[in-house]
Short mmCIF file of C-alpha atoms and ligand atoms in Angstrom, two decimals:
data_model
loop_
_atom_site.label_atom_id
_atom_site.label_comp_id
_atom_site.label_asym_id
_atom_site.label_seq_id
_atom_site.Cartn_x
_atom_site.Cartn_y
_atom_site.Cartn_z
CA MET A 1 -10.10 3.63 19.84
CA ASN A 2 -11.12 3.62 15.74
CA THR A 3 -10.48 0.77 13.86
CA PRO A 4 -8.18 2.35 10.75
CA LEU A 5 -9.68 0.27 8.06
CA GLU A 6 -12.53 -1.92 7.84
CA ALA A 7 -13.96 -2.86 4.60
CA ARG A 8 -18.06 -4.77 6.03
CA SER A 9 -19.97 -6.81 3.77
CA VAL A 10 -18.39 -4.43 0.71
CA SER A 11 -19.83 -5.10 -2.96
CA LEU A 12 -18.69 -3.23 -5.80
CA VAL A 13 -19.78 -3.89 -9.21
CA ARG A 14 -17.65 -2.32 -11.89
CA GLU A 15 -18.60 -1.69 -15.54
CA GLY A 16 -21.62 -3.98 -14.46
CA ASN A 17 -19.20 -7.00 -13.26
CA ALA A 18 -19.03 -8.33 -10.15
CA VAL A 19 -15.47 -6.68 -8.81
CA LEU A 20 -15.39 -7.60 -5.01
CA ASP A 21 -18.41 -10.05 -3.32
CA ASP A 22 -19.11 -9.02 0.42
CA VAL A 23 -15.70 -8.55 1.19
CA SER A 24 -15.78 -7.60 4.92
CA PHE A 25 -11.72 -7.75 6.95
CA SER A 26 -10.53 -4.74 9.35
CA VAL A 27 -6.58 -3.81 9.92
CA ALA A 28 -5.33 -2.17 13.48
CA GLN A 29 -3.41 0.43 13.42
CA GLY A 30 0.00 -0.82 13.40
CA GLU A 31 -0.91 -4.00 11.97
CA ILE A 32 0.41 -4.84 8.32
CA PHE A 33 -2.76 -6.51 6.40
CA ALA A 34 -1.50 -8.86 2.41
CA LEU A 35 -4.37 -8.60 0.56
CA LEU A 36 -3.02 -11.29 -1.09
CA GLY A 37 -4.59 -12.46 -4.94
CA GLY A 38 -4.23 -13.06 -8.80
CA ASN A 39 -4.38 -10.59 -11.68
CA GLY A 40 -8.07 -8.85 -11.49
CA ALA A 41 -9.00 -10.60 -8.48
CA GLY A 42 -10.65 -6.72 -7.21
CA LYS A 43 -7.13 -5.94 -4.96
CA SER A 44 -6.45 -2.12 -6.59
CA SER A 45 -10.27 -2.42 -6.52
CA THR A 46 -9.89 -2.64 -3.19
CA LEU A 47 -7.83 0.16 -2.36
CA LEU A 48 -9.58 2.45 -4.89
CA THR A 49 -13.50 1.89 -2.92
CA PHE A 50 -10.47 3.07 0.71
CA LEU A 51 -10.29 6.49 -1.04
CA GLY A 52 -13.05 7.21 -2.18
CA PHE A 53 -13.12 6.22 -5.45
CA LEU A 54 -15.09 3.45 -6.55
CA GLN A 55 -18.72 2.76 -4.95
CA PRO A 56 -19.35 -0.32 -3.39
CA SER A 57 -22.45 -1.50 -4.41
CA SER A 58 -23.73 -2.78 -1.15
CA GLY A 59 -21.54 -2.42 2.10
CA GLU A 60 -19.52 0.32 3.49
CA VAL A 61 -15.74 0.96 3.43
CA LEU A 62 -14.36 2.77 6.77
CA VAL A 63 -11.15 4.63 7.75
CA ASN A 64 -11.13 5.75 11.29
CA GLY A 65 -14.50 4.30 12.49
CA GLN A 66 -15.81 6.45 9.76
CA SER A 67 -18.19 5.90 6.60
CA VAL A 68 -15.16 6.68 3.71
CA HIS A 69 -19.23 8.03 1.94
CA ALA A 70 -19.32 10.01 4.55
CA ASP A 71 -16.99 12.28 4.43
CA VAL A 72 -13.94 11.37 1.12
CA ALA A 73 -12.26 14.66 2.15
CA ALA A 74 -11.26 13.31 5.97
CA ALA A 75 -10.39 9.91 4.86
CA ARG A 76 -8.40 10.33 2.14
CA SER A 77 -6.20 13.02 4.57
CA ALA A 78 -5.66 10.04 6.78
CA MET A 79 -4.26 7.59 4.15
CA ALA A 80 -1.62 7.95 1.60
CA TYR A 81 -1.70 5.80 -1.01
CA LEU A 82 1.49 4.75 -3.41
CA PRO A 83 0.17 2.85 -7.19
CA GLU A 84 1.26 0.24 -9.05
CA ALA A 85 3.34 3.11 -10.76
CA ALA A 86 4.60 5.78 -8.60
CA THR A 87 3.79 8.98 -10.38
CA LEU A 88 7.13 10.87 -9.30
CA TYR A 89 8.99 13.13 -12.15
CA GLY A 90 11.76 11.41 -13.94
CA HIS A 91 12.96 15.65 -14.52
CA MET A 92 13.06 16.52 -11.07
CA SER A 93 15.35 15.28 -7.71
CA ALA A 94 13.83 13.89 -5.01
CA TYR A 95 13.95 17.43 -3.26
CA GLU A 96 11.81 19.56 -5.69
CA ASN A 97 9.24 16.06 -6.49
CA LEU A 98 9.15 16.48 -1.48
CA GLU A 99 8.32 20.40 -2.34
CA TYR A 100 6.43 19.35 -5.00
CA PHE A 101 3.88 17.42 -4.03
CA LEU A 102 3.74 18.77 -0.76
CA ASP A 103 2.97 21.64 -1.91
CA LEU A 104 -0.02 20.43 -3.80
CA ALA A 105 -1.58 18.29 -0.65
CA GLY A 106 -0.80 21.96 0.95
CA ARG A 107 2.56 21.72 3.51
CA LYS A 108 5.27 22.09 3.21
CA ALA A 109 8.44 20.70 5.29
CA THR A 110 12.24 21.98 5.19
CA SER A 111 15.54 20.92 4.32
CA SER A 112 16.43 18.77 7.25
CA GLU A 113 12.45 17.33 7.53
CA LEU A 114 13.34 16.12 3.88
CA ASP A 115 16.42 13.89 4.35
CA ALA A 116 14.95 12.79 8.10
CA ALA A 117 12.36 11.13 5.87
CA PHE A 118 15.03 9.81 3.31
CA ASP A 119 17.06 8.80 5.91
CA ARG A 120 14.64 7.04 7.14
CA VAL A 121 13.58 5.79 3.69
CA ALA A 122 16.90 5.09 3.45
CA LEU A 123 17.88 7.08 -0.01
CA ILE A 124 21.22 7.53 -0.34
CA ASP A 125 22.60 10.88 0.30
CA GLU A 126 24.20 11.17 -2.54
CA ALA A 127 21.36 10.36 -5.18
CA ARG A 128 18.28 12.81 -3.10
CA SER A 129 19.39 16.49 -5.46
CA ARG A 130 19.64 13.95 -8.99
CA ARG A 131 17.17 13.82 -10.65
CA LEU A 132 14.31 10.73 -10.47
CA GLN A 133 15.20 9.70 -14.21
CA SER A 134 18.49 7.93 -13.33
CA TYR A 135 17.05 6.04 -10.44
CA SER A 136 15.73 1.92 -10.27
CA LYS A 137 13.16 1.26 -9.37
CA GLY A 138 13.95 1.40 -5.28
CA MET A 139 14.83 4.60 -5.34
CA ARG A 140 11.54 5.31 -6.80
CA GLN A 141 9.78 3.92 -4.30
CA LYS A 142 12.11 4.81 -1.75
CA THR A 143 11.06 8.88 -2.44
CA ALA A 144 7.41 7.77 -3.23
CA ILE A 145 7.44 6.46 0.92
CA ALA A 146 9.58 8.95 2.19
CA LEU A 147 6.36 11.23 0.61
CA ALA A 148 3.62 9.03 2.51
CA LEU A 149 6.16 9.72 5.52
CA LEU A 150 6.21 13.89 4.77
CA ARG A 151 2.24 13.95 4.35
CA GLY A 152 1.55 12.69 8.20
CA THR A 153 -0.72 10.45 7.21
CA PRO A 154 -1.23 6.85 9.82
CA ILE A 155 -2.76 4.70 7.36
CA LEU A 156 -0.48 3.34 3.91
CA LEU A 157 -1.86 1.91 1.86
CA LEU A 158 -0.04 -0.01 -0.92
CA ASP A 159 -0.43 -2.06 -4.71
CA GLU A 160 1.81 -4.63 -5.57
CA PRO A 161 4.99 -1.97 -3.84
CA THR A 162 7.66 -4.59 -4.53
CA SER A 163 7.52 -5.78 -8.38
CA GLY A 164 9.92 -4.95 -10.61
CA LEU A 165 12.32 -4.50 -7.38
CA ASP A 166 15.06 -7.49 -7.08
CA PRO A 167 15.43 -8.95 -4.34
CA VAL A 168 17.94 -7.19 -1.91
CA ALA A 169 15.22 -4.23 -3.15
CA ILE A 170 12.24 -6.30 -1.55
CA ASP A 171 13.43 -7.29 1.46
CA GLU A 172 15.12 -3.67 2.01
CA PHE A 173 11.11 -2.64 1.80
CA HIS A 174 10.39 -4.81 3.79
CA ASP A 175 11.96 -4.10 6.26
CA LEU A 176 11.36 -0.49 6.02
CA VAL A 177 7.45 -1.24 6.00
CA LYS A 178 8.29 -3.33 9.44
CA VAL A 179 9.67 -0.28 11.21
CA LEU A 180 6.85 1.59 10.21
CA ALA A 181 4.62 -0.54 11.28
CA SER A 182 6.37 -1.09 14.34
CA SER A 183 5.48 3.26 14.02
CA GLY A 184 2.29 3.10 14.75
CA GLN A 185 1.71 2.87 10.95
CA THR A 186 -1.19 0.86 9.40
CA ILE A 187 -0.18 -0.84 6.55
CA LEU A 188 -2.76 -2.34 3.90
CA MET A 189 -0.53 -3.75 1.41
CA VAL A 190 -2.08 -5.58 -2.14
CA THR A 191 -0.29 -7.76 -4.05
CA HIS A 192 -0.17 -10.95 -5.99
CA ASP A 193 3.41 -12.22 -4.32
CA VAL A 194 2.97 -15.04 -1.70
CA TYR A 195 6.61 -14.84 -0.36
CA GLY A 196 6.65 -11.03 -0.01
CA ALA A 197 2.78 -11.10 1.26
CA CYS A 198 4.11 -13.66 3.70
CA GLN A 199 7.48 -12.26 4.40
CA VAL A 200 6.28 -9.07 5.80
CA ALA A 201 2.23 -9.54 6.33
CA ASP A 202 0.85 -9.91 10.42
CA ARG A 203 -2.16 -11.10 8.33
CA VAL A 204 -2.88 -12.45 4.91
CA GLY A 205 -6.08 -12.31 3.26
CA LEU A 206 -6.08 -14.53 0.05
CA LEU A 207 -8.93 -12.56 -2.29
CA ARG A 208 -10.50 -14.79 -5.34
CA GLN A 209 -12.27 -13.51 -7.72
CA GLY A 210 -14.01 -10.46 -5.36
CA LYS A 211 -14.30 -12.91 -2.35
CA LEU A 212 -12.02 -13.87 0.58
CA VAL A 213 -11.56 -16.86 -0.04
CA GLY A 214 -8.63 -17.37 2.95
CA SER A 215 -7.11 -15.95 6.20
CA PHE A 216 -3.76 -16.88 7.96
CA THR A 217 -2.04 -15.28 10.52
CA ALA A 218 1.57 -15.45 11.88
CA LYS A 219 1.70 -16.74 15.23
CA PRO A 220 3.26 -14.79 17.47
CA GLY A 221 6.91 -14.15 16.78
CA GLU A 222 6.90 -15.91 13.88
CA ARG A 223 6.33 -15.23 10.07
CA ILE A 224 3.28 -16.95 8.14
CA ASP A 225 4.22 -20.18 5.96
CA THR A 226 4.98 -19.42 2.89
CA GLU A 227 3.80 -23.52 1.96
CA THR A 228 0.32 -23.30 3.55
CA VAL A 229 -0.18 -19.62 2.03
CA HIS A 230 0.84 -20.67 -0.97
CA ALA A 231 -0.45 -24.28 -1.77
CA ALA A 232 -4.44 -22.25 -0.89
CA PHE A 233 -3.15 -19.81 -3.69
CA ALA A 234 -2.67 -22.60 -6.60
CA GLU A 235 -5.49 -24.87 -4.54
CA ARG A 236 -8.39 -21.45 -5.50
CA GLU A 237 -7.42 -20.41 -8.33
CA ALA A 238 -7.24 -23.66 -10.60
CA SER A 239 -10.95 -24.27 -8.98
N1 ADP B 1 -11.01 0.92 -15.45
C1 ADP B 1 -11.82 -0.50 -15.35
N2 ADP B 1 -12.26 0.41 -15.65
C2 ADP B 1 -14.00 -0.78 -15.59
N3 ADP B 1 -13.93 -2.50 -14.55
C3 ADP B 1 -12.64 -2.62 -14.64
C4 ADP B 1 -11.85 -0.84 -13.90
N4 ADP B 1 -10.01 -2.08 -13.95
C5 ADP B 1 -9.90 -2.73 -13.69
N5 ADP B 1 -11.61 -3.45 -14.19
C6 ADP B 1 -12.16 -5.00 -13.60
O1 ADP B 1 -12.27 -5.16 -12.17
C7 ADP B 1 -11.57 -5.96 -12.01
C8 ADP B 1 -10.03 -6.36 -10.51
O2 ADP B 1 -9.84 -5.53 -11.51
P1 ADP B 1 -8.62 -4.81 -10.27
O3 ADP B 1 -9.17 -4.37 -9.10
O4 ADP B 1 -7.95 -3.88 -11.15
O5 ADP B 1 -7.13 -6.60 -9.78
P2 ADP B 1 -6.51 -6.59 -9.80
O6 ADP B 1 -5.95 -5.29 -9.03
O7 ADP B 1 -5.93 -7.26 -8.07
O8 ADP B 1 -5.44 -7.55 -10.14
C9 ADP B 1 -11.32 -7.41 -12.80
O9 ADP B 1 -12.27 -7.09 -13.42
C10 ADP B 1 -11.25 -5.32 -14.00
O10 ADP B 1 -12.02 -6.23 -15.07
MG1 MG B 2 -4.33 -4.07 -9.09
#
């Protein structure tokens, strides 16, 4: 089977600045890979490259074994992307948001399909027909994930998905991500949160100033050691 996500020696220049430098990694089906790095490390740029919004100056990104550059539409149809600030409408309910965005994507869902998706992300029943302006950030995030699930894409790209969430919402979110991965979804998330990355990921890649400078893999049945990754992060950031 084809590898869902692969970056092959990707270098990227944005407005004359080197943003990614010879970055290579791949994410297997059902795997959670966290790209960890400080501000400006190139995390969001990496996701935008997979989405075909940015083109590598050398190297290539592949989705399901196919070069994104060769067929951007095919790549995008395989991935759901949660940007840092999820773009949902405050004046519409969760139901209405999903109906609207699914319609834009050329898809329809019955109300029982919508409810099934909200059940999966544990968005409380009572909130679903309420306007999003009264939602917490965690509830908005759940709505955005429900939308991604309904699009039926096998790959999820998450940009700083837990920033601004309280610790309980973060735990819930991580549990959800793990459930999705164990049901076969491939997940690439980027974050500056060492603890969160170690808590949720099967593998963590450390990105510093556009270079992948470390890689940490969970031992079977264990989580990645936060102290180890924190020390590597801090050391690299200081040097
Ligand atoms: N819209 C943009 N145009 C040009 N350069 C950008 C843009 N956004 C980010 N950059 C540059 O790309 C580098 C990496 O940014 P980004 O990928 O957003 O990092 P991160 O998500 O890790 O904080 C930064 O040095 C930043 O200055
Ligand atoms: Mg970013």
